[in-house]
Amino acid sequence: MQNAGIAELGLDWRYLAFDVAPSDLASAIVGARTMKFVGLNLTVPHKLLAVEWVDVLDESAKVWGAVNTIRFEARDRSGTWQAIWRVPPGEIAEVRSCGFNTDADALTRALREDLGLEPRGASVLLLGAGGAGRVAALKLAAEGVGRLFLVNRTMSKAGAIADEIRTRFAGVQVELGYPGAGVDLVLNATSMGLKPEDPWPFDATQFSLENARAAYDMIYRPAETRFLAAARAAGCRTANGIGMLLYQGARALEIWTEASAPVAVMRRALEENIYV
Ligand code: ATR
């Protein structure tokens, strides 16, 4: 996806994958900074750890408490910080790493563009209270969701998220457990559905997909989980998590390049490589 986007923008850059142990994260970031990389993406388990190891945090990383994108910035002779590739090597006085988070915005963009769902005022049943579930809950709250119902195998984790929402977004109505009436959206943020033998992500005696208008699954492989297939059969609009993967990457590319990401090209590359 990134290499397709980079090629479309006509840049002589390469996006490469590196396997880094969590204990080596700090030296990996310093190493990339030393080698004047343009930037980095980070995935689990590095996103939380990186908050400690970048030189500066963008507001997006501060708000979500996680870094999935790093931009290396150079200070030129006049003292201005800018994307490192903009400063000729001989004029770089200092380099720093700046941490961003593009995951949270990617969720709401996917809900809007792939599912036609406007979070503001919507009623949502959110399944899962792990790392992805927490960011989804907080982002929906930040967007002014109408009513938010939280369900998780370990309900105490959902409770902690509800408390955090009540503190940070006092106007949002958040409840633990299943809704008594219909919802606009049921969102699976658990890892249930990655494997065919996985248990169902919610208690079917407590909630029926007939009572949801739309269903979103953060899982994108398989392209249609049992949850999404059942939601489609129940008449819901459905979308899988490929949009979240795409939009977080598109935004990262924009942070590095300061150009608009060629989203259609990136989506095609993603689909070709995921669904081979
Ligand atoms: P991620 O970063 O993808 O959110 P995670 O933090 O490990 O990963 O969260 C996994 C989510 O899937 C959690 O909501 C987890 O429920 P618990 O908080 O109770 O662990 C959920 N999950 C994982 N295995 C599950 C299972 N067998 N049944 C139901 N839920 C499960």
PDB file of C-alpha atoms and ligand atoms in Angstrom:
ATOM      1  CA  MET A   1       0.000   0.000   0.000  1.00  0.00           C
ATOM      2  CA  GLN A   2       2.685   2.495   0.978  1.00  0.00           C
ATOM      3  CA  ASN A   3       5.024   1.595  -1.859  1.00  0.00           C
ATOM      4  CA  ALA A   4       2.140   1.921  -4.338  1.00  0.00           C
ATOM      5  CA  GLY A   5       1.297   5.328  -2.868  1.00  0.00           C
ATOM      6  CA  ILE A   6       4.950   6.410  -2.934  1.00  0.00           C
ATOM      7  CA  ALA A   7       5.300   5.346  -6.589  1.00  0.00           C
ATOM      8  CA  GLU A   8       2.090   7.156  -7.539  1.00  0.00           C
ATOM      9  CA  LEU A   9       3.452  10.337  -5.967  1.00  0.00           C
ATOM     10  CA  GLY A  10       6.622   9.927  -8.051  1.00  0.00           C
ATOM     11  CA  LEU A  11       8.918   9.708  -5.033  1.00  0.00           C
ATOM     12  CA  ASP A  12      12.165   7.769  -4.989  1.00  0.00           C
ATOM     13  CA  TRP A  13      11.411   6.388  -1.539  1.00  0.00           C
ATOM     14  CA  ARG A  14      10.964   2.838  -0.235  1.00  0.00           C
ATOM     15  CA  TYR A  15       8.771   1.486   2.564  1.00  0.00           C
ATOM     16  CA  LEU A  16      10.331  -1.511   4.296  1.00  0.00           C
ATOM     17  CA  ALA A  17       9.329  -3.807   7.166  1.00  0.00           C
ATOM     18  CA  PHE A  18      11.652  -4.373  10.130  1.00  0.00           C
ATOM     19  CA  ASP A  19      11.126  -6.827  12.951  1.00  0.00           C
ATOM     20  CA  VAL A  20      12.136  -5.076  16.184  1.00  0.00           C
ATOM     21  CA  ALA A  21      11.940  -6.498  19.706  1.00  0.00           C
ATOM     22  CA  PRO A  22      10.141  -4.206  22.173  1.00  0.00           C
ATOM     23  CA  SER A  23      13.336  -3.944  24.236  1.00  0.00           C
ATOM     24  CA  ASP A  24      15.122  -2.563  21.143  1.00  0.00           C
ATOM     25  CA  LEU A  25      12.494  -0.005  20.205  1.00  0.00           C
ATOM     26  CA  ALA A  26      14.338   3.023  21.592  1.00  0.00           C
ATOM     27  CA  SER A  27      17.556   2.163  19.746  1.00  0.00           C
ATOM     28  CA  ALA A  28      15.616   1.399  16.554  1.00  0.00           C
ATOM     29  CA  ILE A  29      14.007   4.860  16.606  1.00  0.00           C
ATOM     30  CA  VAL A  30      17.339   6.528  17.357  1.00  0.00           C
ATOM     31  CA  GLY A  31      18.952   4.449  14.594  1.00  0.00           C
ATOM     32  CA  ALA A  32      16.351   5.516  12.038  1.00  0.00           C
ATOM     33  CA  ARG A  33      16.764   9.124  13.144  1.00  0.00           C
ATOM     34  CA  THR A  34      20.541   8.832  12.835  1.00  0.00           C
ATOM     35  CA  MET A  35      20.210   7.384   9.334  1.00  0.00           C
ATOM     36  CA  LYS A  36      17.822  10.237   8.450  1.00  0.00           C
ATOM     37  CA  PHE A  37      14.839   8.058   7.593  1.00  0.00           C
ATOM     38  CA  VAL A  38      11.804  10.031   6.435  1.00  0.00           C
ATOM     39  CA  GLY A  39       9.582   8.294   8.972  1.00  0.00           C
ATOM     40  CA  LEU A  40       8.315   5.088  10.530  1.00  0.00           C
ATOM     41  CA  ASN A  41       5.099   3.235  11.210  1.00  0.00           C
ATOM     42  CA  LEU A  42       4.824   1.186  14.362  1.00  0.00           C
ATOM     43  CA  THR A  43       2.454  -1.607  15.202  1.00  0.00           C
ATOM     44  CA  VAL A  44       1.589  -3.705  18.238  1.00  0.00           C
ATOM     45  CA  PRO A  45       3.228  -3.786  20.793  1.00  0.00           C
ATOM     46  CA  HIS A  46       5.256  -0.693  19.943  1.00  0.00           C
ATOM     47  CA  LYS A  47       2.473   1.881  19.739  1.00  0.00           C
ATOM     48  CA  LEU A  48       2.202   2.473  23.479  1.00  0.00           C
ATOM     49  CA  LEU A  49       5.910   2.087  24.194  1.00  0.00           C
ATOM     50  CA  ALA A  50       6.903   4.647  21.558  1.00  0.00           C
ATOM     51  CA  VAL A  51       5.176   7.456  23.464  1.00  0.00           C
ATOM     52  CA  GLU A  52       8.198   7.374  25.800  1.00  0.00           C
ATOM     53  CA  TRP A  53      10.815   7.211  23.088  1.00  0.00           C
ATOM     54  CA  VAL A  54       9.989   9.906  20.562  1.00  0.00           C
ATOM     55  CA  ASP A  55      11.426  13.389  20.986  1.00  0.00           C
ATOM     56  CA  VAL A  56       8.119  15.241  20.558  1.00  0.00           C
ATOM     57  CA  LEU A  57       4.475  14.178  20.482  1.00  0.00           C
ATOM     58  CA  ASP A  58       1.923  15.585  18.072  1.00  0.00           C
ATOM     59  CA  GLU A  59      -1.464  16.387  19.639  1.00  0.00           C
ATOM     60  CA  SER A  60      -2.938  13.220  18.038  1.00  0.00           C
ATOM     61  CA  ALA A  61      -0.469  11.002  19.909  1.00  0.00           C
ATOM     62  CA  LYS A  62      -1.062  12.863  23.163  1.00  0.00           C
ATOM     63  CA  VAL A  63      -4.846  12.504  22.887  1.00  0.00           C
ATOM     64  CA  TRP A  64      -4.798   8.759  22.136  1.00  0.00           C
ATOM     65  CA  GLY A  65      -1.744   7.864  24.209  1.00  0.00           C
ATOM     66  CA  ALA A  66      -0.234   5.865  21.354  1.00  0.00           C
ATOM     67  CA  VAL A  67       2.115   6.441  18.411  1.00  0.00           C
ATOM     68  CA  ASN A  68       1.673   4.580  15.128  1.00  0.00           C
ATOM     69  CA  THR A  69       3.504   7.073  12.886  1.00  0.00           C
ATOM     70  CA  ILE A  70       6.820   8.872  13.330  1.00  0.00           C
ATOM     71  CA  ARG A  71       8.041  11.732  11.173  1.00  0.00           C
ATOM     72  CA  PHE A  72      11.690  12.687  11.368  1.00  0.00           C
ATOM     73  CA  GLU A  73      12.161  16.423  11.332  1.00  0.00           C
ATOM     74  CA  ALA A  74      15.272  18.504  10.778  1.00  0.00           C
ATOM     75  CA  ARG A  75      16.145  21.917  12.144  1.00  0.00           C
ATOM     76  CA  ASP A  76      17.728  24.037   9.477  1.00  0.00           C
ATOM     77  CA  ARG A  77      20.270  26.829  10.038  1.00  0.00           C
ATOM     78  CA  SER A  78      17.507  29.387  10.554  1.00  0.00           C
ATOM     79  CA  GLY A  79      16.122  27.272  13.421  1.00  0.00           C
ATOM     80  CA  THR A  80      12.984  26.067  11.612  1.00  0.00           C
ATOM     81  CA  TRP A  81      11.867  22.455  12.093  1.00  0.00           C
ATOM     82  CA  GLN A  82      10.513  20.742   8.978  1.00  0.00           C
ATOM     83  CA  ALA A  83      10.154  17.308   7.398  1.00  0.00           C
ATOM     84  CA  ILE A  84      13.692  15.983   7.120  1.00  0.00           C
ATOM     85  CA  TRP A  85      13.605  15.483   3.357  1.00  0.00           C
ATOM     86  CA  ARG A  86      12.936  19.205   2.862  1.00  0.00           C
ATOM     87  CA  VAL A  87      16.283  20.232   4.370  1.00  0.00           C
ATOM     88  CA  PRO A  88      19.441  19.662   2.282  1.00  0.00           C
ATOM     89  CA  PRO A  89      21.754  17.267   4.193  1.00  0.00           C
ATOM     90  CA  GLY A  90      24.491  19.865   4.563  1.00  0.00           C
ATOM     91  CA  GLU A  91      22.093  22.284   6.234  1.00  0.00           C
ATOM     92  CA  ILE A  92      20.712  19.927   8.888  1.00  0.00           C
ATOM     93  CA  ALA A  93      21.627  21.243  12.311  1.00  0.00           C
ATOM     94  CA  GLU A  94      19.643  18.714  14.356  1.00  0.00           C
ATOM     95  CA  VAL A  95      17.111  15.888  13.820  1.00  0.00           C
ATOM     96  CA  ARG A  96      14.176  14.905  16.020  1.00  0.00           C
ATOM     97  CA  SER A  97      11.429  12.264  15.968  1.00  0.00           C
ATOM     98  CA  CYS A  98       7.838  13.424  16.144  1.00  0.00           C
ATOM     99  CA  GLY A  99       5.122  10.888  17.111  1.00  0.00           C
ATOM    100  CA  PHE A 100       1.606  10.936  15.608  1.00  0.00           C
ATOM    101  CA  ASN A 101      -1.467   8.736  15.846  1.00  0.00           C
ATOM    102  CA  THR A 102      -3.497   8.143  12.688  1.00  0.00           C
ATOM    103  CA  ASP A 103      -5.518   5.134  13.913  1.00  0.00           C
ATOM    104  CA  ALA A 104      -8.384   6.919  15.636  1.00  0.00           C
ATOM    105  CA  ASP A 105      -9.242   9.178  12.697  1.00  0.00           C
ATOM    106  CA  ALA A 106      -9.057   6.151  10.400  1.00  0.00           C
ATOM    107  CA  LEU A 107     -11.940   4.495  12.246  1.00  0.00           C
ATOM    108  CA  THR A 108     -14.359   7.388  11.811  1.00  0.00           C
ATOM    109  CA  ARG A 109     -13.271   7.910   8.207  1.00  0.00           C
ATOM    110  CA  ALA A 110     -13.969   4.223   7.531  1.00  0.00           C
ATOM    111  CA  LEU A 111     -17.370   4.440   9.214  1.00  0.00           C
ATOM    112  CA  ARG A 112     -18.265   7.467   7.106  1.00  0.00           C
ATOM    113  CA  GLU A 113     -16.799   6.451   3.753  1.00  0.00           C
ATOM    114  CA  ASP A 114     -17.153   2.662   3.786  1.00  0.00           C
ATOM    115  CA  LEU A 115     -20.335   2.305   5.818  1.00  0.00           C
ATOM    116  CA  GLY A 116     -22.097   5.645   5.274  1.00  0.00           C
ATOM    117  CA  LEU A 117     -22.413   6.101   9.026  1.00  0.00           C
ATOM    118  CA  GLU A 118     -22.093   9.469  10.752  1.00  0.00           C
ATOM    119  CA  PRO A 119     -20.963   8.831  14.342  1.00  0.00           C
ATOM    120  CA  ARG A 120     -22.423  12.080  15.732  1.00  0.00           C
ATOM    121  CA  GLY A 121     -25.659  11.266  17.539  1.00  0.00           C
ATOM    122  CA  ALA A 122     -25.552   7.568  16.573  1.00  0.00           C
ATOM    123  CA  SER A 123     -26.274   4.742  18.996  1.00  0.00           C
ATOM    124  CA  VAL A 124     -23.464   2.178  18.985  1.00  0.00           C
ATOM    125  CA  LEU A 125     -22.882  -1.231  20.518  1.00  0.00           C
ATOM    126  CA  LEU A 126     -19.118  -1.649  20.828  1.00  0.00           C
ATOM    127  CA  LEU A 127     -17.751  -5.157  21.333  1.00  0.00           C
ATOM    128  CA  GLY A 128     -14.266  -5.344  22.857  1.00  0.00           C
ATOM    129  CA  ALA A 129     -12.278  -3.341  25.357  1.00  0.00           C
ATOM    130  CA  GLY A 130      -8.676  -4.134  24.423  1.00  0.00           C
ATOM    131  CA  GLY A 131      -6.323  -1.614  22.827  1.00  0.00           C
ATOM    132  CA  ALA A 132      -8.420  -1.227  19.663  1.00  0.00           C
ATOM    133  CA  GLY A 133     -11.705  -1.155  21.581  1.00  0.00           C
ATOM    134  CA  ARG A 134     -10.482   1.573  23.913  1.00  0.00           C
ATOM    135  CA  VAL A 135      -9.402   3.889  21.093  1.00  0.00           C
ATOM    136  CA  ALA A 136     -12.675   3.203  19.217  1.00  0.00           C
ATOM    137  CA  ALA A 137     -14.760   4.027  22.288  1.00  0.00           C
ATOM    138  CA  LEU A 138     -12.872   7.241  23.015  1.00  0.00           C
ATOM    139  CA  LYS A 139     -12.885   8.341  19.384  1.00  0.00           C
ATOM    140  CA  LEU A 140     -16.641   7.752  19.086  1.00  0.00           C
ATOM    141  CA  ALA A 141     -17.127   9.730  22.290  1.00  0.00           C
ATOM    142  CA  ALA A 142     -14.943  12.541  20.950  1.00  0.00           C
ATOM    143  CA  GLU A 143     -17.092  12.613  17.803  1.00  0.00           C
ATOM    144  CA  GLY A 144     -20.258  13.074  19.833  1.00  0.00           C
ATOM    145  CA  VAL A 145     -21.775   9.598  19.607  1.00  0.00           C
ATOM    146  CA  GLY A 146     -25.367   9.592  20.937  1.00  0.00           C
ATOM    147  CA  ARG A 147     -25.392   6.462  23.086  1.00  0.00           C
ATOM    148  CA  LEU A 148     -22.539   4.041  23.551  1.00  0.00           C
ATOM    149  CA  PHE A 149     -23.044   0.496  24.886  1.00  0.00           C
ATOM    150  CA  LEU A 150     -19.861  -1.332  25.897  1.00  0.00           C
ATOM    151  CA  VAL A 151     -19.575  -5.120  26.040  1.00  0.00           C
ATOM    152  CA  ASN A 152     -16.455  -7.157  26.656  1.00  0.00           C
ATOM    153  CA  ARG A 153     -15.622 -10.654  27.901  1.00  0.00           C
ATOM    154  CA  THR A 154     -13.816  -8.993  30.802  1.00  0.00           C
ATOM    155  CA  MET A 155     -16.422  -6.414  31.753  1.00  0.00           C
ATOM    156  CA  SER A 156     -14.114  -4.640  34.217  1.00  0.00           C
ATOM    157  CA  LYS A 157     -12.072  -3.413  31.231  1.00  0.00           C
ATOM    158  CA  ALA A 158     -15.219  -2.014  29.612  1.00  0.00           C
ATOM    159  CA  GLY A 159     -15.995  -0.385  32.963  1.00  0.00           C
ATOM    160  CA  ALA A 160     -12.614   1.324  33.037  1.00  0.00           C
ATOM    161  CA  ILE A 161     -13.223   2.711  29.528  1.00  0.00           C
ATOM    162  CA  ALA A 162     -16.702   3.920  30.527  1.00  0.00           C
ATOM    163  CA  ASP A 163     -15.141   5.737  33.497  1.00  0.00           C
ATOM    164  CA  GLU A 164     -12.530   7.324  31.231  1.00  0.00           C
ATOM    165  CA  ILE A 165     -15.263   8.511  28.835  1.00  0.00           C
ATOM    166  CA  ARG A 166     -17.323   9.977  31.675  1.00  0.00           C
ATOM    167  CA  THR A 167     -14.254  11.914  32.807  1.00  0.00           C
ATOM    168  CA  ARG A 168     -13.063  13.092  29.405  1.00  0.00           C
ATOM    169  CA  PHE A 169     -16.365  13.462  27.515  1.00  0.00           C
ATOM    170  CA  ALA A 170     -18.953  14.287  30.138  1.00  0.00           C
ATOM    171  CA  GLY A 171     -21.804  14.799  27.633  1.00  0.00           C
ATOM    172  CA  VAL A 172     -21.660  11.282  26.204  1.00  0.00           C
ATOM    173  CA  GLN A 173     -24.157   8.682  27.391  1.00  0.00           C
ATOM    174  CA  VAL A 174     -22.153   5.515  28.001  1.00  0.00           C
ATOM    175  CA  GLU A 175     -23.568   2.291  29.427  1.00  0.00           C
ATOM    176  CA  LEU A 176     -22.218  -1.153  30.185  1.00  0.00           C
ATOM    177  CA  GLY A 177     -24.039  -4.094  28.614  1.00  0.00           C
ATOM    178  CA  TYR A 178     -26.403  -4.690  25.726  1.00  0.00           C
ATOM    179  CA  PRO A 179     -28.908  -2.122  24.453  1.00  0.00           C
ATOM    180  CA  GLY A 180     -32.592  -2.690  25.131  1.00  0.00           C
ATOM    181  CA  ALA A 181     -33.584  -1.300  21.729  1.00  0.00           C
ATOM    182  CA  GLY A 182     -32.080  -1.087  18.245  1.00  0.00           C
ATOM    183  CA  VAL A 183     -28.733   0.569  17.475  1.00  0.00           C
ATOM    184  CA  ASP A 184     -27.339   2.332  14.416  1.00  0.00           C
ATOM    185  CA  LEU A 185     -24.108   0.379  14.564  1.00  0.00           C
ATOM    186  CA  VAL A 186     -22.593  -2.722  16.103  1.00  0.00           C
ATOM    187  CA  LEU A 187     -18.802  -2.575  15.980  1.00  0.00           C
ATOM    188  CA  ASN A 188     -16.552  -5.571  16.567  1.00  0.00           C
ATOM    189  CA  ALA A 189     -13.255  -4.500  18.117  1.00  0.00           C
ATOM    190  CA  THR A 190     -12.480  -7.922  19.601  1.00  0.00           C
ATOM    191  CA  SER A 191     -10.109 -10.352  17.914  1.00  0.00           C
ATOM    192  CA  MET A 192     -12.932 -12.887  17.635  1.00  0.00           C
ATOM    193  CA  GLY A 193     -13.427 -13.927  14.003  1.00  0.00           C
ATOM    194  CA  LEU A 194      -9.802 -14.052  12.908  1.00  0.00           C
ATOM    195  CA  LYS A 195     -10.032 -17.849  13.103  1.00  0.00           C
ATOM    196  CA  PRO A 196     -13.064 -19.831  11.876  1.00  0.00           C
ATOM    197  CA  GLU A 197     -13.353 -21.689  15.203  1.00  0.00           C
ATOM    198  CA  ASP A 198     -13.459 -18.477  17.267  1.00  0.00           C
ATOM    199  CA  PRO A 199     -16.458 -17.957  19.519  1.00  0.00           C
ATOM    200  CA  TRP A 200     -19.072 -15.373  18.563  1.00  0.00           C
ATOM    201  CA  PRO A 201     -18.021 -11.844  19.636  1.00  0.00           C
ATOM    202  CA  PHE A 202     -21.255 -11.233  21.588  1.00  0.00           C
ATOM    203  CA  ASP A 203     -23.967 -13.115  23.457  1.00  0.00           C
ATOM    204  CA  ALA A 204     -26.656 -13.874  20.863  1.00  0.00           C
ATOM    205  CA  THR A 205     -29.231 -14.442  23.597  1.00  0.00           C
ATOM    206  CA  GLN A 206     -28.766 -10.815  24.667  1.00  0.00           C
ATOM    207  CA  PHE A 207     -28.627  -9.058  21.309  1.00  0.00           C
ATOM    208  CA  SER A 208     -29.843  -9.773  17.767  1.00  0.00           C
ATOM    209  CA  LEU A 209     -28.215  -8.376  14.636  1.00  0.00           C
ATOM    210  CA  GLU A 210     -31.751  -7.724  13.386  1.00  0.00           C
ATOM    211  CA  ASN A 211     -31.635  -4.791  15.823  1.00  0.00           C
ATOM    212  CA  ALA A 212     -28.644  -3.101  14.168  1.00  0.00           C
ATOM    213  CA  ARG A 213     -28.697  -0.940  11.051  1.00  0.00           C
ATOM    214  CA  ALA A 214     -25.008  -1.380  10.268  1.00  0.00           C
ATOM    215  CA  ALA A 215     -22.150  -3.620  11.342  1.00  0.00           C
ATOM    216  CA  TYR A 216     -18.421  -2.914  11.230  1.00  0.00           C
ATOM    217  CA  ASP A 217     -15.730  -5.497  11.872  1.00  0.00           C
ATOM    218  CA  MET A 218     -12.205  -4.263  12.535  1.00  0.00           C
ATOM    219  CA  ILE A 219     -10.999  -7.630  11.227  1.00  0.00           C
ATOM    220  CA  TYR A 220     -10.228  -7.585   7.491  1.00  0.00           C
ATOM    221  CA  ARG A 221      -8.931 -11.125   7.013  1.00  0.00           C
ATOM    222  CA  PRO A 222     -11.066 -13.078   6.297  1.00  0.00           C
ATOM    223  CA  ALA A 223     -12.790 -10.415   4.198  1.00  0.00           C
ATOM    224  CA  GLU A 224     -16.122 -11.526   5.594  1.00  0.00           C
ATOM    225  CA  THR A 225     -16.082 -12.906   9.121  1.00  0.00           C
ATOM    226  CA  ARG A 226     -18.999 -15.008  10.399  1.00  0.00           C
ATOM    227  CA  PHE A 227     -20.095 -11.908  12.287  1.00  0.00           C
ATOM    228  CA  LEU A 228     -20.233  -9.807   9.102  1.00  0.00           C
ATOM    229  CA  ALA A 229     -21.933 -12.564   7.108  1.00  0.00           C
ATOM    230  CA  ALA A 230     -24.617 -12.888   9.775  1.00  0.00           C
ATOM    231  CA  ALA A 231     -25.017  -9.109   9.915  1.00  0.00           C
ATOM    232  CA  ARG A 232     -25.447  -8.969   6.145  1.00  0.00           C
ATOM    233  CA  ALA A 233     -28.019 -11.779   6.304  1.00  0.00           C
ATOM    234  CA  ALA A 234     -29.847  -9.804   9.006  1.00  0.00           C
ATOM    235  CA  GLY A 235     -30.101  -6.832   6.652  1.00  0.00           C
ATOM    236  CA  CYS A 236     -27.296  -4.653   8.087  1.00  0.00           C
ATOM    237  CA  ARG A 237     -24.998  -2.529   5.947  1.00  0.00           C
ATOM    238  CA  THR A 238     -21.540  -4.026   6.516  1.00  0.00           C
ATOM    239  CA  ALA A 239     -17.870  -3.148   6.110  1.00  0.00           C
ATOM    240  CA  ASN A 240     -14.687  -4.859   7.216  1.00  0.00           C
ATOM    241  CA  GLY A 241     -11.578  -3.315   8.757  1.00  0.00           C
ATOM    242  CA  ILE A 242      -9.621  -2.804   5.551  1.00  0.00           C
ATOM    243  CA  GLY A 243     -10.660   0.854   5.488  1.00  0.00           C
ATOM    244  CA  MET A 244      -9.093   1.439   8.904  1.00  0.00           C
ATOM    245  CA  LEU A 245      -5.837  -0.087   7.704  1.00  0.00           C
ATOM    246  CA  LEU A 246      -5.994   1.961   4.504  1.00  0.00           C
ATOM    247  CA  TYR A 247      -6.868   5.313   6.047  1.00  0.00           C
ATOM    248  CA  GLN A 248      -4.327   5.138   8.869  1.00  0.00           C
ATOM    249  CA  GLY A 249      -1.692   4.447   6.202  1.00  0.00           C
ATOM    250  CA  ALA A 250      -2.947   7.149   3.858  1.00  0.00           C
ATOM    251  CA  ARG A 251      -2.781   9.711   6.638  1.00  0.00           C
ATOM    252  CA  ALA A 252       0.727   8.550   7.578  1.00  0.00           C
ATOM    253  CA  LEU A 253       1.838   9.010   3.972  1.00  0.00           C
ATOM    254  CA  GLU A 254       0.403  12.531   4.058  1.00  0.00           C
ATOM    255  CA  ILE A 255       2.290  13.305   7.267  1.00  0.00           C
ATOM    256  CA  TRP A 256       5.563  12.209   5.675  1.00  0.00           C
ATOM    257  CA  THR A 257       5.072  13.688   2.210  1.00  0.00           C
ATOM    258  CA  GLU A 258       2.855  16.713   2.958  1.00  0.00           C
ATOM    259  CA  ALA A 259       0.920  15.719  -0.194  1.00  0.00           C
ATOM    260  CA  SER A 260      -2.537  14.171  -0.648  1.00  0.00           C
ATOM    261  CA  ALA A 261      -2.388  10.388  -0.480  1.00  0.00           C
ATOM    262  CA  PRO A 262      -3.544   8.540  -3.623  1.00  0.00           C
ATOM    263  CA  VAL A 263      -6.112   6.552  -1.666  1.00  0.00           C
ATOM    264  CA  ALA A 264      -7.629   4.607  -4.578  1.00  0.00           C
ATOM    265  CA  VAL A 265      -4.203   3.365  -5.693  1.00  0.00           C
ATOM    266  CA  MET A 266      -3.308   2.423  -2.133  1.00  0.00           C
ATOM    267  CA  ARG A 267      -6.607   0.592  -1.644  1.00  0.00           C
ATOM    268  CA  ARG A 268      -6.068  -1.439  -4.812  1.00  0.00           C
ATOM    269  CA  ALA A 269      -2.544  -2.408  -3.723  1.00  0.00           C
ATOM    270  CA  LEU A 270      -3.797  -3.373  -0.277  1.00  0.00           C
ATOM    271  CA  GLU A 271      -6.601  -5.544  -1.623  1.00  0.00           C
ATOM    272  CA  GLU A 272      -4.349  -7.202  -4.186  1.00  0.00           C
ATOM    273  CA  ASN A 273      -1.846  -8.117  -1.495  1.00  0.00           C
ATOM    274  CA  ILE A 274      -4.245  -9.146   1.242  1.00  0.00           C
ATOM    275  CA  TYR A 275      -6.786 -11.088  -0.781  1.00  0.00           C
ATOM    276  CA  VAL A 276      -4.432 -13.123  -3.005  1.00  0.00           C
TER     277      VAL A 276
HETATM  278  P1  ATR B   1      -6.308  -5.297  20.265  1.00  0.00           P
HETATM  279  O1  ATR B   1      -5.077  -4.463  20.330  1.00  0.00           O
HETATM  280  O2  ATR B   1      -6.568  -5.904  18.914  1.00  0.00           O
HETATM  281  O3  ATR B   1      -7.508  -4.609  20.815  1.00  0.00           O
HETATM  282  P2  ATR B   1      -6.258  -6.809  22.724  1.00  0.00           P
HETATM  283  O4  ATR B   1      -5.936  -5.570  23.481  1.00  0.00           O
HETATM  284  O5  ATR B   1      -5.542  -8.064  23.067  1.00  0.00           O
HETATM  285  O6  ATR B   1      -5.995  -6.590  21.169  1.00  0.00           O
HETATM  286  O7  ATR B   1      -7.851  -7.028  22.807  1.00  0.00           O
HETATM  287  C1  ATR B   1      -8.465  -8.199  22.336  1.00  0.00           C
HETATM  288  C2  ATR B   1      -9.972  -8.081  22.516  1.00  0.00           C
HETATM  289  O8  ATR B   1     -10.591  -9.319  22.107  1.00  0.00           O
HETATM  290  C3  ATR B   1     -10.402  -7.883  23.963  1.00  0.00           C
HETATM  291  O9  ATR B   1     -11.620  -7.174  23.985  1.00  0.00           O
HETATM  292  C4  ATR B   1     -10.582  -9.330  24.432  1.00  0.00           C
HETATM  293  O10 ATR B   1     -11.426  -9.495  25.544  1.00  0.00           O
HETATM  294  P3  ATR B   1     -10.771  -9.445  27.039  1.00  0.00           P
HETATM  295  O11 ATR B   1     -10.572  -7.997  27.328  1.00  0.00           O
HETATM  296  O12 ATR B   1     -11.792 -10.097  27.890  1.00  0.00           O
HETATM  297  O13 ATR B   1      -9.492 -10.215  26.957  1.00  0.00           O
HETATM  298  C5  ATR B   1     -11.246  -9.929  23.221  1.00  0.00           C
HETATM  299  N1  ATR B   1     -11.085 -11.381  23.222  1.00  0.00           N
HETATM  300  C6  ATR B   1      -9.926 -12.048  23.040  1.00  0.00           C
HETATM  301  N2  ATR B   1     -10.153 -13.381  23.123  1.00  0.00           N
HETATM  302  C7  ATR B   1     -11.499 -13.551  23.381  1.00  0.00           C
HETATM  303  C8  ATR B   1     -12.361 -14.684  23.559  1.00  0.00           C
HETATM  304  N3  ATR B   1     -11.891 -15.935  23.498  1.00  0.00           N
HETATM  305  N4  ATR B   1     -13.667 -14.448  23.770  1.00  0.00           N
HETATM  306  C9  ATR B   1     -14.156 -13.192  23.828  1.00  0.00           C
HETATM  307  N5  ATR B   1     -13.385 -12.086  23.669  1.00  0.00           N
HETATM  308  C10 ATR B   1     -12.085 -12.256  23.439  1.00  0.00           C
END
